mmCIF file of C-alpha atoms in Angstrom:
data_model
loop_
_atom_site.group_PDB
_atom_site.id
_atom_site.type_symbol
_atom_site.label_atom_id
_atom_site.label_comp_id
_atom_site.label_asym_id
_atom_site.label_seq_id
_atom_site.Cartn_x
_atom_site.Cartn_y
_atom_site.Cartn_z
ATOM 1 C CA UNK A 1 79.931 81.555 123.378
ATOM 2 C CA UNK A 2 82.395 82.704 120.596
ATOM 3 C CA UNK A 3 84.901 80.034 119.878
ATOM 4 C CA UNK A 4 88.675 81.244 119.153
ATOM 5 C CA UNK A 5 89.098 80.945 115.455
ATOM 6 C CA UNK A 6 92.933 82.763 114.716
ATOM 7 C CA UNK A 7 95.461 82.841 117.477
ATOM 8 C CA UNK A 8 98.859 84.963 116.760
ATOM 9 C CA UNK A 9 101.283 82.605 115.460
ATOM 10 C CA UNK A 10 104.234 83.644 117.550
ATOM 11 C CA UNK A 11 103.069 82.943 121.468
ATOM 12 C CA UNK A 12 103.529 84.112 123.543
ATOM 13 C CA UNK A 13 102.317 87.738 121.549
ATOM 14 C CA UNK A 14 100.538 90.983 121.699
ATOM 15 C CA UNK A 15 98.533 90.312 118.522
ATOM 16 C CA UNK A 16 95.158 89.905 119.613
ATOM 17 C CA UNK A 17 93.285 86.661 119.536
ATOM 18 C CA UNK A 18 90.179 86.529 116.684
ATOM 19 C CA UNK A 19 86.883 85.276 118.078
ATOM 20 C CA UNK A 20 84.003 84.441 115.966
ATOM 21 C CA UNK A 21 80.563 82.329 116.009
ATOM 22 C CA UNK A 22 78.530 81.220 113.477
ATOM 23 C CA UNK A 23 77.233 84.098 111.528
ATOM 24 C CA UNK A 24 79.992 86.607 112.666
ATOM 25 C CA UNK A 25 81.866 89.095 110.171
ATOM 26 C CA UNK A 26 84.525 91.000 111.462
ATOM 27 C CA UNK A 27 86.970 93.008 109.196
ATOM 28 C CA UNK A 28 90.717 93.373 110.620
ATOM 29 C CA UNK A 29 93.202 96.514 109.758
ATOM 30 C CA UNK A 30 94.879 99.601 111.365
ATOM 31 C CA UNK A 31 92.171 101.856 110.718
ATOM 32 C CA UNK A 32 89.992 102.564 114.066
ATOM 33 C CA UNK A 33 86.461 101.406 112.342
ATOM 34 C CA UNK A 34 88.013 97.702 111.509
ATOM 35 C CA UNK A 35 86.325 95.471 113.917
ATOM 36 C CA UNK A 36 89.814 94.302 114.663
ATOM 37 C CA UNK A 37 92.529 96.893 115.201
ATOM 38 C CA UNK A 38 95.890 96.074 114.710
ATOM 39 C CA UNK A 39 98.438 98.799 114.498
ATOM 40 C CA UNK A 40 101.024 97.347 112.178
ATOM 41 C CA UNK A 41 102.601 98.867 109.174
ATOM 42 C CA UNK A 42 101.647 95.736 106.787
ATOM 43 C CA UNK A 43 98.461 96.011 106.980
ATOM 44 C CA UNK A 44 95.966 98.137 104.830
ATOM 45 C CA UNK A 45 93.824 100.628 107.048
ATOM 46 C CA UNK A 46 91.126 98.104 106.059
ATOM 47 C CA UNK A 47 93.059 94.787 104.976
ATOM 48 C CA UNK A 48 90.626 91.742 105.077
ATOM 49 C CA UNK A 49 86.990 90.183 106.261
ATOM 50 C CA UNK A 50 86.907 87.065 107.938
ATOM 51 C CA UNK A 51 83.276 85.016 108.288
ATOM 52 C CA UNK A 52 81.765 82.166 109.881
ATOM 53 C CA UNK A 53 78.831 81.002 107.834
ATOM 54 C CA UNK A 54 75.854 79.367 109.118
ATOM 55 C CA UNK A 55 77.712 75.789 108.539
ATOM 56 C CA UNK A 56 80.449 76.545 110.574
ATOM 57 C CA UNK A 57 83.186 77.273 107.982
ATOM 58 C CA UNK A 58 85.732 79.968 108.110
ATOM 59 C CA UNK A 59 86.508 82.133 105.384
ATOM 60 C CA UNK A 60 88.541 85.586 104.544
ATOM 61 C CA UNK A 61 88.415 87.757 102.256
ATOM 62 C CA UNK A 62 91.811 90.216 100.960
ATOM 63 C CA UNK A 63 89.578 93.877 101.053
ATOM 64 C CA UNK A 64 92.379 95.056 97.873
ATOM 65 C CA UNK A 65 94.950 95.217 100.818
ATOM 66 C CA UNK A 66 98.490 96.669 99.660
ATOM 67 C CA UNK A 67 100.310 93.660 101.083
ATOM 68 C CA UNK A 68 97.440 90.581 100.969
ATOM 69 C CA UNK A 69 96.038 88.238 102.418
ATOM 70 C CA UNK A 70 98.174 84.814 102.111
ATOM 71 C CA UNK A 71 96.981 81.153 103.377
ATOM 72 C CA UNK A 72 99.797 79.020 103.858
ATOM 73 C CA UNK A 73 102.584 80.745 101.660
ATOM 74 C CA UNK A 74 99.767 81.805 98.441
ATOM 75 C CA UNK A 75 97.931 84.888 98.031
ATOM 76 C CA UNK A 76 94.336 85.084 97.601
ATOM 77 C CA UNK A 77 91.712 87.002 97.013
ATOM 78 C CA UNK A 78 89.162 85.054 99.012
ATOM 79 C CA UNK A 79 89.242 81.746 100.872
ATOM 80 C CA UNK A 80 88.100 78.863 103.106
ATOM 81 C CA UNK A 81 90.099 78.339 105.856
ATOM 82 C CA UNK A 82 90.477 75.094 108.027
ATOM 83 C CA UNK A 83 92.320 74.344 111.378
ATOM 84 C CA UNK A 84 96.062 74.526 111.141
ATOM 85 C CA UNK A 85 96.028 77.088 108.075
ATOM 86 C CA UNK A 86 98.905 79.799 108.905
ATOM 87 C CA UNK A 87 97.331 83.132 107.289
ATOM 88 C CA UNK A 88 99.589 85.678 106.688
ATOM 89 C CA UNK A 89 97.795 89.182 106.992
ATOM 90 C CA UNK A 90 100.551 91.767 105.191
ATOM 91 C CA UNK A 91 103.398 90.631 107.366
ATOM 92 C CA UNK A 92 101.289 89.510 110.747
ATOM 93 C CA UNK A 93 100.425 85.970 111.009
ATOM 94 C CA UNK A 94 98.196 83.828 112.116
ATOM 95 C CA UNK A 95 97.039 80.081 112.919
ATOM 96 C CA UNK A 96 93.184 78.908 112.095
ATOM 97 C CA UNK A 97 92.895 76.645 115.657
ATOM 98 C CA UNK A 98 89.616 74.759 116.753
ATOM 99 C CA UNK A 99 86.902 76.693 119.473
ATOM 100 C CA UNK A 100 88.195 73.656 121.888
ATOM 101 C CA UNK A 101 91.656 75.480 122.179
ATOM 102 C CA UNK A 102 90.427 78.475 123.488
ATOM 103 C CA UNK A 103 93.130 80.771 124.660
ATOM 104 C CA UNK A 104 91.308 83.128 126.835
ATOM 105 C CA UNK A 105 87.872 84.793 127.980
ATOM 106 C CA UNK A 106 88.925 87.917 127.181
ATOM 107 C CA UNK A 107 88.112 89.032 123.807
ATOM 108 C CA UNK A 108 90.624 91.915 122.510
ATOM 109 C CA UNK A 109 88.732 92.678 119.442
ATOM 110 C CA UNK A 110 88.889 96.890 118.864
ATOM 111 C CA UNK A 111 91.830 96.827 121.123
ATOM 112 C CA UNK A 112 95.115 98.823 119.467
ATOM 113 C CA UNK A 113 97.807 96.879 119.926
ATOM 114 C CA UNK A 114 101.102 97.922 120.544
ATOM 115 C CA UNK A 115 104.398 96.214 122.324
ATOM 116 C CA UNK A 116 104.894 97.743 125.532
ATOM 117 C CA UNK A 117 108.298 98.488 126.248
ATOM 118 C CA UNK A 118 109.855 98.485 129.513
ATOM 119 C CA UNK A 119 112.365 101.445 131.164
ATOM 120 C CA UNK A 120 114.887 99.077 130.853
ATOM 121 C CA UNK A 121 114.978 98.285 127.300
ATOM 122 C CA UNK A 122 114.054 101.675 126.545
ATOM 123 C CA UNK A 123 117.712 102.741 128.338
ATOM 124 C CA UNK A 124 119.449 99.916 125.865
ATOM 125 C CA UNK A 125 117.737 101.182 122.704
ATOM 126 C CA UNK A 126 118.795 104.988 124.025
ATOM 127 C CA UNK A 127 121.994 103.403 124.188
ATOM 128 C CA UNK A 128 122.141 101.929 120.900
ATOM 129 C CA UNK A 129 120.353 104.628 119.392
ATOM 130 C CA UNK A 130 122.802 107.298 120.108
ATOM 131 C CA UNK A 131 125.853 105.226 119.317
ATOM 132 C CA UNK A 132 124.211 104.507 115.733
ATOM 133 C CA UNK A 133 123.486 108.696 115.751
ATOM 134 C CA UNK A 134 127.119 109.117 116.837
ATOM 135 C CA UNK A 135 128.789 106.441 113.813
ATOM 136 C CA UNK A 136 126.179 107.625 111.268
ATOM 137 C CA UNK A 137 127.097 111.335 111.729
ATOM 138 C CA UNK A 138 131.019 110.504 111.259
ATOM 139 C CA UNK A 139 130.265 108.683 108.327
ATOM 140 C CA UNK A 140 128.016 111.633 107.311
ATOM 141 C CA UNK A 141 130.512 113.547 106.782
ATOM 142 C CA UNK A 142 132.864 111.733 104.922
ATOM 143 C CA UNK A 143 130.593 110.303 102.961
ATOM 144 C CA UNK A 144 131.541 109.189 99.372
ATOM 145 C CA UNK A 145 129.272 106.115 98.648
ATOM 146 C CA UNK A 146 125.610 106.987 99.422
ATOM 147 C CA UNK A 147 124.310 103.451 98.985
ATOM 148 C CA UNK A 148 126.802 102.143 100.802
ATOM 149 C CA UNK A 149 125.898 104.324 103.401
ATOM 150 C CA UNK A 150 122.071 103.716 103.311
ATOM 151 C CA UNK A 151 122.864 100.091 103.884
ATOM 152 C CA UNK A 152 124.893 100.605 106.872
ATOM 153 C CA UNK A 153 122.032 102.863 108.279
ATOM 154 C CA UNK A 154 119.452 100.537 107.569
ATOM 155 C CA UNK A 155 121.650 97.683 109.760
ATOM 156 C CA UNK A 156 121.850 99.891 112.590
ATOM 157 C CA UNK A 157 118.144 100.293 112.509
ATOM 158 C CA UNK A 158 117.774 96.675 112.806
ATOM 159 C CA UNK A 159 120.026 96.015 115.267
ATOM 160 C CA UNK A 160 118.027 98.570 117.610
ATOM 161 C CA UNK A 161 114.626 98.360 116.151
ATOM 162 C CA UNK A 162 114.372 94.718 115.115
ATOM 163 C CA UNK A 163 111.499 95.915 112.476
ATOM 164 C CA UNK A 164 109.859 92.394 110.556
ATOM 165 C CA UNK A 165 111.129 94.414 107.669
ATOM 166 C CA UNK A 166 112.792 97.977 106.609
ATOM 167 C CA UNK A 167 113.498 100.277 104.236
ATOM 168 C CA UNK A 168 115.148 104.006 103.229
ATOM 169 C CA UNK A 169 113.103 105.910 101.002
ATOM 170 C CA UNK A 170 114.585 108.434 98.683
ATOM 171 C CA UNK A 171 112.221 111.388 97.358
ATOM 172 C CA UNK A 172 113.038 112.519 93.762
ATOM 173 C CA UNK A 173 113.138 116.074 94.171
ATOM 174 C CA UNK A 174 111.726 117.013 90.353
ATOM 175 C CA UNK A 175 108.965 114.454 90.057
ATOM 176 C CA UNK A 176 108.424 113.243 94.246
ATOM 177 C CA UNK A 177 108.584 110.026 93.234
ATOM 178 C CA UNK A 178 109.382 107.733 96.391
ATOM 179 C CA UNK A 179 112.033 104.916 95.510
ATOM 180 C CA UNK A 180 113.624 101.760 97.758
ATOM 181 C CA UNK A 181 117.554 102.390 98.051
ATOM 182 C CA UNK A 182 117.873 100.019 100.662
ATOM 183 C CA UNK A 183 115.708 97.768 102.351
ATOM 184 C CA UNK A 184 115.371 94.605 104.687
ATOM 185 C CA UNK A 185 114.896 91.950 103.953
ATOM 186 C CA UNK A 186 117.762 92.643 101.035
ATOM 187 C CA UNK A 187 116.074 92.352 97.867
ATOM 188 C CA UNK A 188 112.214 92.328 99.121
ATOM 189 C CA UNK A 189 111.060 95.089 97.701
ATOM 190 C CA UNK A 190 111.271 97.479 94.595
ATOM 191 C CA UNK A 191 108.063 99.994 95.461
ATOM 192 C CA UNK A 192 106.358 101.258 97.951
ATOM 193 C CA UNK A 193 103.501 99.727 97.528
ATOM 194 C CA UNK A 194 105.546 96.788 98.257
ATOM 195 C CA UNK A 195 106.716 97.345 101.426
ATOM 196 C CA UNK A 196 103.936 99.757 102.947
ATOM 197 C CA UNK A 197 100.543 101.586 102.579
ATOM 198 C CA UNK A 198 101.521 104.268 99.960
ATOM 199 C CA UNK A 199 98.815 105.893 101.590
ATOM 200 C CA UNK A 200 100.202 106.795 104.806
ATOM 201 C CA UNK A 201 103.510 107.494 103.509
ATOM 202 C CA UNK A 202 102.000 109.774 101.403
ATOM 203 C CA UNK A 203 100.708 111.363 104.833
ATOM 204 C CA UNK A 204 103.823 111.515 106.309
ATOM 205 C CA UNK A 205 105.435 113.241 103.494
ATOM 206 C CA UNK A 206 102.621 116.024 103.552
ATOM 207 C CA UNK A 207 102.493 116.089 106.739
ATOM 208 C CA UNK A 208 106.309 116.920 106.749
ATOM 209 C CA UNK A 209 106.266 119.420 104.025
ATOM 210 C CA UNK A 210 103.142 121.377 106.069
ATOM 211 C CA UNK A 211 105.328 121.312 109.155
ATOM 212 C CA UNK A 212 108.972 121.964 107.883
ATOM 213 C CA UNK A 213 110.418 125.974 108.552
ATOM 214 C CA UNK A 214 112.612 127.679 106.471
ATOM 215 C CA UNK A 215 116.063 128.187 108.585
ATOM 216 C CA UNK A 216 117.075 131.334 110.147
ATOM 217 C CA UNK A 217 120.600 132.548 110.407
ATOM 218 C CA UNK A 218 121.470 134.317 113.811
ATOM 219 C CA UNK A 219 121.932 137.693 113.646
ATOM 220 C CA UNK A 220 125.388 139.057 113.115
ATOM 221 C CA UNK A 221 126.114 135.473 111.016
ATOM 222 C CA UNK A 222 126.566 135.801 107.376
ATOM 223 C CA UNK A 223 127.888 133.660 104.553
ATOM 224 C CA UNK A 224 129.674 134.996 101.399
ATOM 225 C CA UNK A 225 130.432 133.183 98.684
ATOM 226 C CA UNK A 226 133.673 133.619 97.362
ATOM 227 C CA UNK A 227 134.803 132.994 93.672
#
């Protein structure tokens, strides 16, 4: 039977559990052909390999994830791991326990996990969310210190979202460069890279330029500029 070798840190948690036996090799990351699917934006699409060797003993390896692989507070590029390690995958962490603490029969390998979130929370964050929209949009339009600004933003967002971490990207518009202007924890990151997969923000931004329209005036509605 496979013995429970990682358990989320946080329990109770929506992380799935990570089961292996001697011999096993599972990779974990977002992307659908990880043995291990976790939907989290930490972690590379493929972000590390853990194995159980013929001896028994656990190892990982970092598969050049953006964010790493850490065992207890220090990156790594590979490693042996033993019972009570805390492994930090990008910003999702985990405990190495013994197969006598089992903590279920179910295994949720290839499962995507995502919090679930109930009608009534969903009415608080509507709450929240348009009461941020409705402050943001006054300060909009008075607006006379952008980073200022950005910051306040970015605290609303965590008081609604309660993201692990956060940031506001600005797009250069000559060269497209993406840069931090504000992010959460303060002072946490200064790239991309840093704080996400540059890949799928790169996505996002295409994905957004593909899909953006040109705007239409009514008819009958013109501007003129005047001198």
């Amino acid at each position: 039977m496979p013995r429970v070798r990682l358990r989320p840190a946080l329990v109770p948690s929506r992380l799935p559990s990570i089961e292996l036996s001697a011999g096993d090799t599972k990779t974990l990351g977002r992307a659908a052909q990880a043995d291990i699917v976790v939907d989290h934006p930490s972690l590379s699409r493929l972000h590390a390999r853990l194995h159980v060797d013929a001896d028994d003993v656990l190892s990982v390896d970092d598969l050049e994830s953006t964010n790493g692989v850490l065992v207890n507070g220090v990156r790594y590029p590979e490693s042996r791991l033993h019972e009570g390690d805390r492994v930090l995958f990008g910003s999702v962490e985990y405990v190495v326990i013994s197969g006598a603490e089992s903590l279920a029969d179910v295994s949720f390998e290839r499962e995507v996990t995502r919090v679930p979130v109930t009608p009534e929370a969903a009415t608080h964050v509507d709450q929240l969310t348009l009461r941020a929209l409705l402050d943001t949009s006054r300060e909009l339009m008075a607006c006379t210190d952008l980073p200022a600004l950005l910051e306040r933003v970015l605290d609303r967002l965590q008081t609604i979202l309660k993201p692990d971490r956060a940031a506001i990207l600005l797009v250069d518009a000559v060269t497209g460069a993406l840069t931090p202007r504000a992010v959460r924890p303060r002072g946490a990151y200064t790239s991309v890279s840093q704080f996400a997969s540059s890949t799928v923000v790169g996505e996002a931004l295409e994905a957004r330029r593909r899909h953006r329209r040109p705007l239409r005036r009514s008819h009958g509605v013109r501007q003129q500029l005047r001198g």
